[in-house]
Coordinates of N, CA and C in Angstrom, one line a residue:
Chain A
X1 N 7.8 2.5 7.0 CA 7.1 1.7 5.9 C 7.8 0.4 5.6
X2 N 7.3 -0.4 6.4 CA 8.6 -1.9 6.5 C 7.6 -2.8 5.4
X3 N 8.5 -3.6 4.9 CA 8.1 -4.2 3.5 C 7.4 -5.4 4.2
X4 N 6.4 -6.4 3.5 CA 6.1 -7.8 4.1 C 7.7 -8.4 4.2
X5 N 7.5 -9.3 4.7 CA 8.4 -10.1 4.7 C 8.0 -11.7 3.9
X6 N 8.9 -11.5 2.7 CA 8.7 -13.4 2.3 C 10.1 -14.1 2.7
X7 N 10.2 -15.1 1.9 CA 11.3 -16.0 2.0 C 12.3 -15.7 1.1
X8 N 13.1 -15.4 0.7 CA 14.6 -15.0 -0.5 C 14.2 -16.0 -1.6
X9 N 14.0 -17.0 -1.0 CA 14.0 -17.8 -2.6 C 13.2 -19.3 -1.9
X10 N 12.6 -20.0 -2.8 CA 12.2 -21.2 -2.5 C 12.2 -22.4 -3.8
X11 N 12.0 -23.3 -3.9 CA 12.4 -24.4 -5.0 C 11.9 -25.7 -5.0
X12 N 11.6 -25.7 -5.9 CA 10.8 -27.3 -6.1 C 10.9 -27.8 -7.7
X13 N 10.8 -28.9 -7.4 CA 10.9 -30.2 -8.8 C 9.8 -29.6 -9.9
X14 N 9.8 -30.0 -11.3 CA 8.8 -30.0 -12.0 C 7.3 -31.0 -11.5
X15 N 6.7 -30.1 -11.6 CA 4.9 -31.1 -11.1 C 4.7 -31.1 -9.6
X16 N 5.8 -30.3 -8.8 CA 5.5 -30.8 -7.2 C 4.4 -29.1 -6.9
X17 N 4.3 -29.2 -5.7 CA 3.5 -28.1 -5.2 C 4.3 -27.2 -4.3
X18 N 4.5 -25.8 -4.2 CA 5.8 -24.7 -3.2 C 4.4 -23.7 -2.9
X19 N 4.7 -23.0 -2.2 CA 3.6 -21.9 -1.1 C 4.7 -21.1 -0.6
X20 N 4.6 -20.0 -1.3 CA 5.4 -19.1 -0.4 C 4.3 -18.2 0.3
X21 N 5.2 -17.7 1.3 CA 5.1 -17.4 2.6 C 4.9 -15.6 2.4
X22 N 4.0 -14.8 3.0 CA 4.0 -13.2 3.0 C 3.6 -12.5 4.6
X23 N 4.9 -12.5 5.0 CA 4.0 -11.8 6.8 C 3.8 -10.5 6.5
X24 N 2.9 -9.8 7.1 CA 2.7 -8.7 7.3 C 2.7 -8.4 8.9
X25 N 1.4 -7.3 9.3 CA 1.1 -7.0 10.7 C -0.5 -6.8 10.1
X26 N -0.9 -6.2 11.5 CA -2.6 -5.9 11.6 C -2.4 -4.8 11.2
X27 N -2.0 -4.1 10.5 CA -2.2 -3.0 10.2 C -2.3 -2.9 8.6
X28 N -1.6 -4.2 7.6 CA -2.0 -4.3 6.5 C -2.2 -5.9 6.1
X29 N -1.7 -6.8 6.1 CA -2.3 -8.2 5.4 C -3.3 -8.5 6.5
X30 N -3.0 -8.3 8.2 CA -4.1 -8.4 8.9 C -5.7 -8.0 8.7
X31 N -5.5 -7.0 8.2 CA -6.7 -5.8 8.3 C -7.3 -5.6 7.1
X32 N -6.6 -6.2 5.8 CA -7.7 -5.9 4.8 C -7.5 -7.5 4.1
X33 N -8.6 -7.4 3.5 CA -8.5 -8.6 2.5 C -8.0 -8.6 0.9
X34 N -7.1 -7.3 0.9 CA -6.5 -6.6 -0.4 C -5.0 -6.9 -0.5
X35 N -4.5 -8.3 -0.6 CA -3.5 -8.5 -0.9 C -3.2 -9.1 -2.4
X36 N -2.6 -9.1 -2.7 CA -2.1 -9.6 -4.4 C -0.5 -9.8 -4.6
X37 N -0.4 -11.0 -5.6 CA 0.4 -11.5 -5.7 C 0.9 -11.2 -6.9
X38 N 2.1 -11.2 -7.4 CA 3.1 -10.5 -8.7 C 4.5 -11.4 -9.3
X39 N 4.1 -12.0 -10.7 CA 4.8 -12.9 -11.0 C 6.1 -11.5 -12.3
X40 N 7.0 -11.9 -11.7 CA 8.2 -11.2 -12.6 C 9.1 -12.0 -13.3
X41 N 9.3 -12.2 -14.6 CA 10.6 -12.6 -15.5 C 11.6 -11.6 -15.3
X42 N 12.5 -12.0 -15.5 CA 14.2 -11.5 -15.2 C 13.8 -10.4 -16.7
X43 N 14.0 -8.7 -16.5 CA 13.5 -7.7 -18.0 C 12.3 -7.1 -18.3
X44 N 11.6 -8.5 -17.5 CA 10.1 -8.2 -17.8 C 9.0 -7.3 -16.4
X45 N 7.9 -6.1 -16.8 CA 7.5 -6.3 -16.1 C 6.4 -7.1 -14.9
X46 N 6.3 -6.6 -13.7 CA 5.6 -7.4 -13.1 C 3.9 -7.7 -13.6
X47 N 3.4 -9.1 -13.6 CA 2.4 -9.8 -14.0 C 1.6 -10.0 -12.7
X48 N 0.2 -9.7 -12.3 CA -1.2 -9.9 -11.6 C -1.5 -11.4 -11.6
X49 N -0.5 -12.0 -10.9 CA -1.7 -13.5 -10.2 C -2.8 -14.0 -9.6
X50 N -2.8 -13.1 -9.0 CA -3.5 -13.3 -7.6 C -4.0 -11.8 -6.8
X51 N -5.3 -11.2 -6.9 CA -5.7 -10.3 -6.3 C -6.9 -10.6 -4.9
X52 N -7.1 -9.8 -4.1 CA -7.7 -9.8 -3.2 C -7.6 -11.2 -2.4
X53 N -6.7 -11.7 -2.1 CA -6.3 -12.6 -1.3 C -6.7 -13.6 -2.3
X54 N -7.4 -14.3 -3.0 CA -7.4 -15.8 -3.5 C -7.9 -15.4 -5.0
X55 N -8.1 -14.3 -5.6 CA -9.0 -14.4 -6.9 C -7.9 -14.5 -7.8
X56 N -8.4 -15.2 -9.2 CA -7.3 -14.7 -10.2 C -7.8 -14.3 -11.8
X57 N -7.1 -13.7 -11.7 CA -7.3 -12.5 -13.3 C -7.7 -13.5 -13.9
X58 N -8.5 -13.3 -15.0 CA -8.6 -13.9 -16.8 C -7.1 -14.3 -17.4
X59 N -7.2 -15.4 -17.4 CA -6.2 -16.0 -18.2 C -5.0 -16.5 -17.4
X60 N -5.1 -16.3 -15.9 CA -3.9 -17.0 -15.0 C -4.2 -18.4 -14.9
X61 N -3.3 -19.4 -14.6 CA -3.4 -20.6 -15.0 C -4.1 -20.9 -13.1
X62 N -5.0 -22.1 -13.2 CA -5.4 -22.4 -12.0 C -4.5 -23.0 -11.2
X63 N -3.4 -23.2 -11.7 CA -2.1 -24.0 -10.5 C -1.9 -22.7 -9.7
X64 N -2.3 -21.8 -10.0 CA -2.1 -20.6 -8.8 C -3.2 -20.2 -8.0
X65 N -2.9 -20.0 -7.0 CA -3.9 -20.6 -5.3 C -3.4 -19.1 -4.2
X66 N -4.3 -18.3 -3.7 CA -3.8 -17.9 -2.5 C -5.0 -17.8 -1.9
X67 N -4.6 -17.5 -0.3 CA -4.7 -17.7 0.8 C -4.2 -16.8 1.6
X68 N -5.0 -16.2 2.6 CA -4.8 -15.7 4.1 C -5.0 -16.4 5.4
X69 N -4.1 -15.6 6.5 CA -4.4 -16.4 7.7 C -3.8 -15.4 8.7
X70 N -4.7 -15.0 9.4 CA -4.0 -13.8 10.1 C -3.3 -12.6 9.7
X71 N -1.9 -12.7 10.0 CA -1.5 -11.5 9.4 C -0.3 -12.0 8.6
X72 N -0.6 -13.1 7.8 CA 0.2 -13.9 6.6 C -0.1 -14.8 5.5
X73 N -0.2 -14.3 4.1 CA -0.8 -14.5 3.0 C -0.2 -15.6 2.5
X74 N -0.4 -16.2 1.4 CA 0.3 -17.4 0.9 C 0.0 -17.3 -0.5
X75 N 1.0 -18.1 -1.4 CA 0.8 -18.2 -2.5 C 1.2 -20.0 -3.3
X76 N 0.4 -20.4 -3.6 CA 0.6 -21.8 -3.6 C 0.3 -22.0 -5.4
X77 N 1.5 -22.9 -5.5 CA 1.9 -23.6 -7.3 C 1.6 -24.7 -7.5
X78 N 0.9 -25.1 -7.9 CA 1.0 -26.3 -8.1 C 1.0 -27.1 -9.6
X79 N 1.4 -28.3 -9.1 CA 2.3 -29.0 -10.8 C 3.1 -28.3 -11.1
X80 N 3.8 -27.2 -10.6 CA 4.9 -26.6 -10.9 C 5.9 -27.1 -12.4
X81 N 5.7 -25.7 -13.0 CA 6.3 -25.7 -14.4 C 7.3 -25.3 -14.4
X82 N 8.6 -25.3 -15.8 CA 9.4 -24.8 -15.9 C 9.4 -23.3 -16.1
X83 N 8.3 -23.0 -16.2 CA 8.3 -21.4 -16.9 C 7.9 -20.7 -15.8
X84 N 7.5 -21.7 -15.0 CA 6.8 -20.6 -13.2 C 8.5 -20.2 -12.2
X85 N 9.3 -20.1 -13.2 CA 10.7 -19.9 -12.4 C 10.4 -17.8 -12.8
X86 N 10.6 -17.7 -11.8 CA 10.5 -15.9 -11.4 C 10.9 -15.5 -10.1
X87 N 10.3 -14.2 -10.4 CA 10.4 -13.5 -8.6 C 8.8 -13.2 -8.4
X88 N 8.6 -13.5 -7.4 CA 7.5 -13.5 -6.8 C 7.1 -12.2 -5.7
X89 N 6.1 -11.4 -5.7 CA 6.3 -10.5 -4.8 C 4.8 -10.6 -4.5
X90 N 4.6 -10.1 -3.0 CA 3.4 -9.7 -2.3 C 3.2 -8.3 -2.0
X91 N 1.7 -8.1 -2.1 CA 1.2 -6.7 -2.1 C -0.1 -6.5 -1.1
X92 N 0.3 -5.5 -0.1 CA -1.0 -5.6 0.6 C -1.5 -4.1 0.6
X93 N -2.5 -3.7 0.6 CA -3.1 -2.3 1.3 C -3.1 -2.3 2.6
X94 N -2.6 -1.2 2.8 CA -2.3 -0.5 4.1 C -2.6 0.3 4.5
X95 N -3.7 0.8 4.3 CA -4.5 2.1 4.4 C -3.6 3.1 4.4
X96 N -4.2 3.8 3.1 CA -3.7 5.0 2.6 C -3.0 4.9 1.2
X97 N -2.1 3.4 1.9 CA -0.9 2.9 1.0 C -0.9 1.6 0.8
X98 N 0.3 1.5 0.0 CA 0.5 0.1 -0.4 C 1.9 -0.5 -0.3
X99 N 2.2 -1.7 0.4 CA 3.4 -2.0 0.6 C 3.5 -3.7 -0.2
X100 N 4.7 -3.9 -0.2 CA 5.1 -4.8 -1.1 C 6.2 -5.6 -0.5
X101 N 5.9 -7.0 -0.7 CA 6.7 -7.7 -0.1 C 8.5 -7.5 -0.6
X102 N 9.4 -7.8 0.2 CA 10.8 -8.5 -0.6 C 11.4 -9.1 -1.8
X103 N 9.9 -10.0 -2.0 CA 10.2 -10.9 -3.5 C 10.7 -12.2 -3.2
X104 N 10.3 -13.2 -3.6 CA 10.9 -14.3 -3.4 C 11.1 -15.0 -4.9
X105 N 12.6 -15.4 -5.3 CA 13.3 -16.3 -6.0 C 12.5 -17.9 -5.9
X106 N 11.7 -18.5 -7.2 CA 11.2 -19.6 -7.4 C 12.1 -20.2 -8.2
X107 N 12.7 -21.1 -8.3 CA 13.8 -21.9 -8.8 C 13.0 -23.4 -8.8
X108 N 12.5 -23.9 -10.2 CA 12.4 -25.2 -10.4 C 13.6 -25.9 -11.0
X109 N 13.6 -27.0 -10.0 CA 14.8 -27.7 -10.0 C 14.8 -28.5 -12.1
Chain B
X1 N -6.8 -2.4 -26.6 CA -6.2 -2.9 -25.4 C -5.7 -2.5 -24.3
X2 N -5.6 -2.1 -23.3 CA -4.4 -0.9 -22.5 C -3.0 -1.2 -22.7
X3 N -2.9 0.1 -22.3 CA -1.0 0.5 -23.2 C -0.7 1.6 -22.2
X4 N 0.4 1.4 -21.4 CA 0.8 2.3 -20.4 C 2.5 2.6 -20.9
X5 N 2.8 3.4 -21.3 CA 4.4 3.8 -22.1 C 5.1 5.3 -21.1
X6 N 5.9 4.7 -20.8 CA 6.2 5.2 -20.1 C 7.9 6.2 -20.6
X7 N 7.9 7.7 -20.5 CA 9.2 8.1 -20.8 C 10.1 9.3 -20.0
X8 N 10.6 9.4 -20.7 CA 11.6 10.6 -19.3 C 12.6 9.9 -18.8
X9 N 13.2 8.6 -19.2 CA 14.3 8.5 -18.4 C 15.3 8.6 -18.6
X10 N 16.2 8.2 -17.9 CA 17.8 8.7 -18.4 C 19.0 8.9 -16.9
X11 N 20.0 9.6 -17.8 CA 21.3 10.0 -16.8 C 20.5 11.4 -16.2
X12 N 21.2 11.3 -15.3 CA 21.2 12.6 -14.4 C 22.1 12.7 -13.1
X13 N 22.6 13.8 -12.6 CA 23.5 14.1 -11.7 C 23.0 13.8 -10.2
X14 N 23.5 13.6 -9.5 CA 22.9 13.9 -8.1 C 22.7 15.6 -7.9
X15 N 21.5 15.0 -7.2 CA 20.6 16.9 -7.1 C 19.9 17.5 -8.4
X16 N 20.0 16.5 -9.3 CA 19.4 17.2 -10.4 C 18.1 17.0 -10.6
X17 N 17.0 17.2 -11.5 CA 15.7 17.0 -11.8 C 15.2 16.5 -13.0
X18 N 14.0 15.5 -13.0 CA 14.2 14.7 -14.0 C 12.5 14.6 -14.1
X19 N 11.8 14.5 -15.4 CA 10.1 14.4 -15.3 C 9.9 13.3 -16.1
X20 N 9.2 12.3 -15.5 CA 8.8 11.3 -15.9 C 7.8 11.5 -16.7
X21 N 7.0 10.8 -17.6 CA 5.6 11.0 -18.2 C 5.5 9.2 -18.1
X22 N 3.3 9.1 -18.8 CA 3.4 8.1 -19.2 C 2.2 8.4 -19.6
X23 N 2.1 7.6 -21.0 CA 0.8 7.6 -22.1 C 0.0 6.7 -21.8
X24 N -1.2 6.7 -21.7 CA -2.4 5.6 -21.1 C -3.1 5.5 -22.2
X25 N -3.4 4.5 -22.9 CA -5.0 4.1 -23.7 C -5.3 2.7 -23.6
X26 N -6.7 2.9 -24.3 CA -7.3 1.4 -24.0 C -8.1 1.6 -23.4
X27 N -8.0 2.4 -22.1 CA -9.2 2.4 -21.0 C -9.7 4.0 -20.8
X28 N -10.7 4.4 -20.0 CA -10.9 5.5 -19.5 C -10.3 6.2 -18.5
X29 N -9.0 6.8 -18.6 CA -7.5 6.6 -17.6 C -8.7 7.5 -16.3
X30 N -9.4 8.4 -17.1 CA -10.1 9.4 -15.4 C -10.5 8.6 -14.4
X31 N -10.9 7.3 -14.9 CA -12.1 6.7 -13.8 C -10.8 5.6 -12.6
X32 N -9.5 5.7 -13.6 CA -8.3 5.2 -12.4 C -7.5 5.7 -11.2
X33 N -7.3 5.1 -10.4 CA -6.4 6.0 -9.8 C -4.9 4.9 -10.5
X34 N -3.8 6.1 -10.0 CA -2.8 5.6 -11.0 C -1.4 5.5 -9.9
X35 N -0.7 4.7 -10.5 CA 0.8 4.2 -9.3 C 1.9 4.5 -10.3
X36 N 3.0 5.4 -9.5 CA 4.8 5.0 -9.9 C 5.2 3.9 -9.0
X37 N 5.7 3.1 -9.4 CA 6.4 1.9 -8.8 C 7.7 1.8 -9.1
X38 N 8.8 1.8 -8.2 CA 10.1 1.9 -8.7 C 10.8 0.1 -8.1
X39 N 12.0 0.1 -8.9 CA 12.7 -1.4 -8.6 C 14.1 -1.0 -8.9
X40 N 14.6 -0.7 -8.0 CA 16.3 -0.7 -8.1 C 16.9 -2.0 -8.7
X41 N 18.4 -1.6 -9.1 CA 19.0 -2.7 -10.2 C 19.3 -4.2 -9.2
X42 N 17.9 -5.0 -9.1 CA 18.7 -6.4 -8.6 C 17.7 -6.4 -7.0
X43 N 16.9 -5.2 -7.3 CA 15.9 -5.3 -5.6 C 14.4 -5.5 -6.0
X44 N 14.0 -5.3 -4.6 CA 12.5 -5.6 -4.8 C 11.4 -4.3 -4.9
X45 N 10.4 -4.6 -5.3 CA 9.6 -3.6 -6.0 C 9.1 -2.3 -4.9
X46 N 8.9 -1.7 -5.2 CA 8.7 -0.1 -4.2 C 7.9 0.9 -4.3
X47 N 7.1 1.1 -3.5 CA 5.4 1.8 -4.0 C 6.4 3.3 -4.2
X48 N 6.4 4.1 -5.1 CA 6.9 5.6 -5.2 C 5.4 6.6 -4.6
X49 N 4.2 6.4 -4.9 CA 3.2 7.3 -5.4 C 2.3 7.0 -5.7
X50 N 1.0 7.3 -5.6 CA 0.1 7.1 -6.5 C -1.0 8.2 -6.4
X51 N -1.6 8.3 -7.1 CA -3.0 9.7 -7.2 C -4.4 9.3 -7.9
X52 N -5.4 9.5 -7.2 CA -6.3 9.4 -7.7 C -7.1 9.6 -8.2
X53 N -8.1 8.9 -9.3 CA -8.6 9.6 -10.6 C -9.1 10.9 -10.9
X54 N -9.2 11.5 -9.5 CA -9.5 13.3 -9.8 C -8.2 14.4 -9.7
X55 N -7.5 13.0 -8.6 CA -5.7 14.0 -8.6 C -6.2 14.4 -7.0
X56 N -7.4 14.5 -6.9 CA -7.3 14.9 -5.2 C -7.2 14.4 -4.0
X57 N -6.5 12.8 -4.0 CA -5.6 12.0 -2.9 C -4.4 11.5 -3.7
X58 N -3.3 12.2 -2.9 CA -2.0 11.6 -3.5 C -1.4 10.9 -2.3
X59 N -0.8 9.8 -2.5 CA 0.7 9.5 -1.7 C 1.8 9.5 -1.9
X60 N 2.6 9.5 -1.2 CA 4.1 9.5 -1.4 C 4.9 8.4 -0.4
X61 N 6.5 8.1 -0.7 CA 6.4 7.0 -0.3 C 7.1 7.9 0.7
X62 N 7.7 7.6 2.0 CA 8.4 8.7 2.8 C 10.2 8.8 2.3
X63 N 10.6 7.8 1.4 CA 11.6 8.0 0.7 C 11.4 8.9 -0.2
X64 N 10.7 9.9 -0.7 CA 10.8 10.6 -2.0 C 9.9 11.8 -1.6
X65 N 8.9 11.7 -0.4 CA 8.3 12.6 -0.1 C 9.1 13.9 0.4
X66 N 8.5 15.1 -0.6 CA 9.3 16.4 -0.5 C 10.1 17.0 -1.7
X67 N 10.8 15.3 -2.6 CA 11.3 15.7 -3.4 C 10.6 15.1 -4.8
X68 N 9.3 14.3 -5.1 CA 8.8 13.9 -5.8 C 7.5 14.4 -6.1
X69 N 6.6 15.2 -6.8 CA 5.5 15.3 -7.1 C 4.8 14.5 -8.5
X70 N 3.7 13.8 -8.1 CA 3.2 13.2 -9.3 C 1.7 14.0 -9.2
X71 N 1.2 14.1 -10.9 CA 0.8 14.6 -10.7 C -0.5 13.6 -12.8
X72 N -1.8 14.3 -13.0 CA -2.1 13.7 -14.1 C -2.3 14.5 -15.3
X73 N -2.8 14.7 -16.3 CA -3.8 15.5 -17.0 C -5.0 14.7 -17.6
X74 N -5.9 14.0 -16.9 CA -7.1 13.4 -17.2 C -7.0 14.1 -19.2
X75 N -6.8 15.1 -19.6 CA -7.6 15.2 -20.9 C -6.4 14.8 -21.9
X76 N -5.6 15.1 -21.2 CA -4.7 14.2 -21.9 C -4.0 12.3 -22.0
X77 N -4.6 12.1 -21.1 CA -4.6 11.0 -20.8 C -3.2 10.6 -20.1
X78 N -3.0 11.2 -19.2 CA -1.3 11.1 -18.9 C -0.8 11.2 -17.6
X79 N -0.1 10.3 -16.9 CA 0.7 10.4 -15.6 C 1.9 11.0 -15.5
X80 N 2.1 11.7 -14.3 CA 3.8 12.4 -14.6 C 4.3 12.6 -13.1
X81 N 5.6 12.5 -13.3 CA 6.1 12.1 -12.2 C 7.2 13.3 -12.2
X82 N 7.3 14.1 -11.4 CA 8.2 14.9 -11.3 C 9.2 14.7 -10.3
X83 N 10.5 14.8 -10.4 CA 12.1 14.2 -9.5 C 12.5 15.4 -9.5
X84 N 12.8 15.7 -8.1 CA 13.9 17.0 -8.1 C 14.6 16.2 -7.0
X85 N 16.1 16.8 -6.7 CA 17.1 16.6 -5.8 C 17.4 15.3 -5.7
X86 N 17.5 14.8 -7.0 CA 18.0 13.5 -7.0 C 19.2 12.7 -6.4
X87 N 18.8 11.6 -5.8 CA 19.6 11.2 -5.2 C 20.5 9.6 -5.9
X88 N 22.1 9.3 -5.4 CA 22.0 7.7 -6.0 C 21.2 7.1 -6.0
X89 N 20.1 6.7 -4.6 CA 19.2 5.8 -3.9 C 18.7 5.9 -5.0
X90 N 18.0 6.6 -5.8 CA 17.1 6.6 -6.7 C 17.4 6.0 -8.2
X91 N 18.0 6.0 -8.0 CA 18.3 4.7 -9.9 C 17.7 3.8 -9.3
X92 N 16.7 3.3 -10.4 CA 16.1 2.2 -10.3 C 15.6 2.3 -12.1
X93 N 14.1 1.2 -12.3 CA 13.3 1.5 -13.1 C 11.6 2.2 -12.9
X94 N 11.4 2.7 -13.1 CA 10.6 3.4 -12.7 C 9.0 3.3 -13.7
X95 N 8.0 2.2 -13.1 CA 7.0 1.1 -14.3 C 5.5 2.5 -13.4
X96 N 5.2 2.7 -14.9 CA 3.9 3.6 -14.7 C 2.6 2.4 -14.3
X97 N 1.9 2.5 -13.7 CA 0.8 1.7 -12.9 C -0.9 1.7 -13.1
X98 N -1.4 1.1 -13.7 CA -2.6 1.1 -13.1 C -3.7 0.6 -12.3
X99 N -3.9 1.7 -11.2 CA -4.5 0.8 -9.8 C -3.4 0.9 -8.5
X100 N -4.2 0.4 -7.4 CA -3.0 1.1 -6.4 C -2.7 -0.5 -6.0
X101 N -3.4 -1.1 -5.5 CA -2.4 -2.9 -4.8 C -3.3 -4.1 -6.0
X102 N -4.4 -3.6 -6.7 CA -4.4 -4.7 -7.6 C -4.2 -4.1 -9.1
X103 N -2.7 -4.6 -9.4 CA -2.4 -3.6 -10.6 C -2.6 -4.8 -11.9
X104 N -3.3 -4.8 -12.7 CA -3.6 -5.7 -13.6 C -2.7 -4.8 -14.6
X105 N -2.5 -3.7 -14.9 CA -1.3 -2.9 -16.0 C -0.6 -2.0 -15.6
X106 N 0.8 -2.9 -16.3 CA 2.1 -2.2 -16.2 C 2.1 -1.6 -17.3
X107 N 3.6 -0.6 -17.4 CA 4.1 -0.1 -18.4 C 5.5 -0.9 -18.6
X108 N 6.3 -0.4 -19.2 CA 7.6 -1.1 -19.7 C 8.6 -1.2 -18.5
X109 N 8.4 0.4 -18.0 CA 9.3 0.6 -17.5 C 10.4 1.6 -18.0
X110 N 10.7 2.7 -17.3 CA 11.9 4.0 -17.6 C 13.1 3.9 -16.4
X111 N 13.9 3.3 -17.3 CA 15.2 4.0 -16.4 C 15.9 4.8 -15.8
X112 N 16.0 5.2 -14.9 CA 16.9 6.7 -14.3 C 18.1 6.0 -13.4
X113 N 19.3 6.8 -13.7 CA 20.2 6.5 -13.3 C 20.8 7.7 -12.6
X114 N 20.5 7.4 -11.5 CA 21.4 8.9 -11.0 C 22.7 8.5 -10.4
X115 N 24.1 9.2 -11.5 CA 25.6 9.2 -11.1 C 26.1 10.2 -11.6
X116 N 27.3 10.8 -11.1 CA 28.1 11.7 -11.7 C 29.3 11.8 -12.9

């Protein structure tokens, strides 16, 4: 049961635009269009960005964007704020199950 | 509003047993299927379980399968997570779920710590 794979950490300026990165295989981000994205504060729990590859909940701000492409999802910020500093995780169905990215560290400079 | 509270955590020994609960309102918990999600101290998040809204498809993750049963009581409105043969690997926090990959509600989160 191998996790996606994202990036450890990524970083950008206030106002610029960052896209992190989610691989999977054909067997889950390939194969379904049920991936979702997960914003975490440091105590807090995890927050719904981003469901079924690009939609987003009531009340998420529209600087948040995703995207598939094969068998690797994306999550894209843009105008990047000071408060979008978290951990980032990816979620895909995997028939049966559900696996979950690494997490990636967003650090606005 | 929904409200997922989650309790049962704590110390415990290695090999010992420990039962999670969690209180659901706000919504009609039957018509969900429901997730434990666990996050060790400083790692990334980890499917434990989940069962759905009749209780009659569960998963397990193959880390816990054998020694973890979750299980619901639709009339009570309630998720439960049962730990036997606990292991260190297993300290984490342990956040009650609703939904299996698009989870729109968490709970707080329950601590378990397993040391001697």
């Amino acid at each position: 049961q191998s996790a996606l794979t994202q990036p450890a950490s990524v970083s950008g300026s206030p106002g610029q635009s960052i896209t992190i990165s989610c691989t999977g295989t054909s067997s889950d981000v390939g194969s379904y269009n049920l991936v979702s994205w997960y914003q975490q504060h440091p105590g807090k729990a995890p927050k719904l960005m981003i469901y079924e590859v690009s939609k987003r909940p009531s009340g998420v701000s529209n600087r948040f964007s995703g995207s598939k492409s094969g068998n690797t999802a994306s999550l894209t910020i843009s105008g990047l704020q000071a408060e979008d500093e978290a951990d980032y995780y990816c979620c895909s169905y995997a028939g049966s199950r559900g696996v979950f990215g690494g997490g990636t560290k967003l650090t606005v400079l | 509003q929904v409200q997922l509270v989650e309790s049962g955590g704590g110390l415990v020994k290695p090999g010992g047993s420990l039962r999670l609960s969690c209180a659901a309102s706000g919504f009609t918990f039957s018509d969900y299927y429901m997730s434990w999600i666990r996050q060790a101290p400083g790692k990334g998040l980890e499917w434990v379980s989940y069962i759905s809204s009749s209780g009659s498809t569960i998963y397990y993750a193959d880390s816990v399968k054998g020694r973890f049963t979750i299980s619901r009581d639709n009339a009570k409105n309630s998720l439960y997570l049962q730990m036997n043969s606990l292991r260190a690997e297993d300290t984490a926090v342990y956040y009650c779920a609703r939904d299996t990959v698009t989870i729109g509600y968490w709970g707080q989160g329950t601590l378990v710590t397993v040391s001697s």
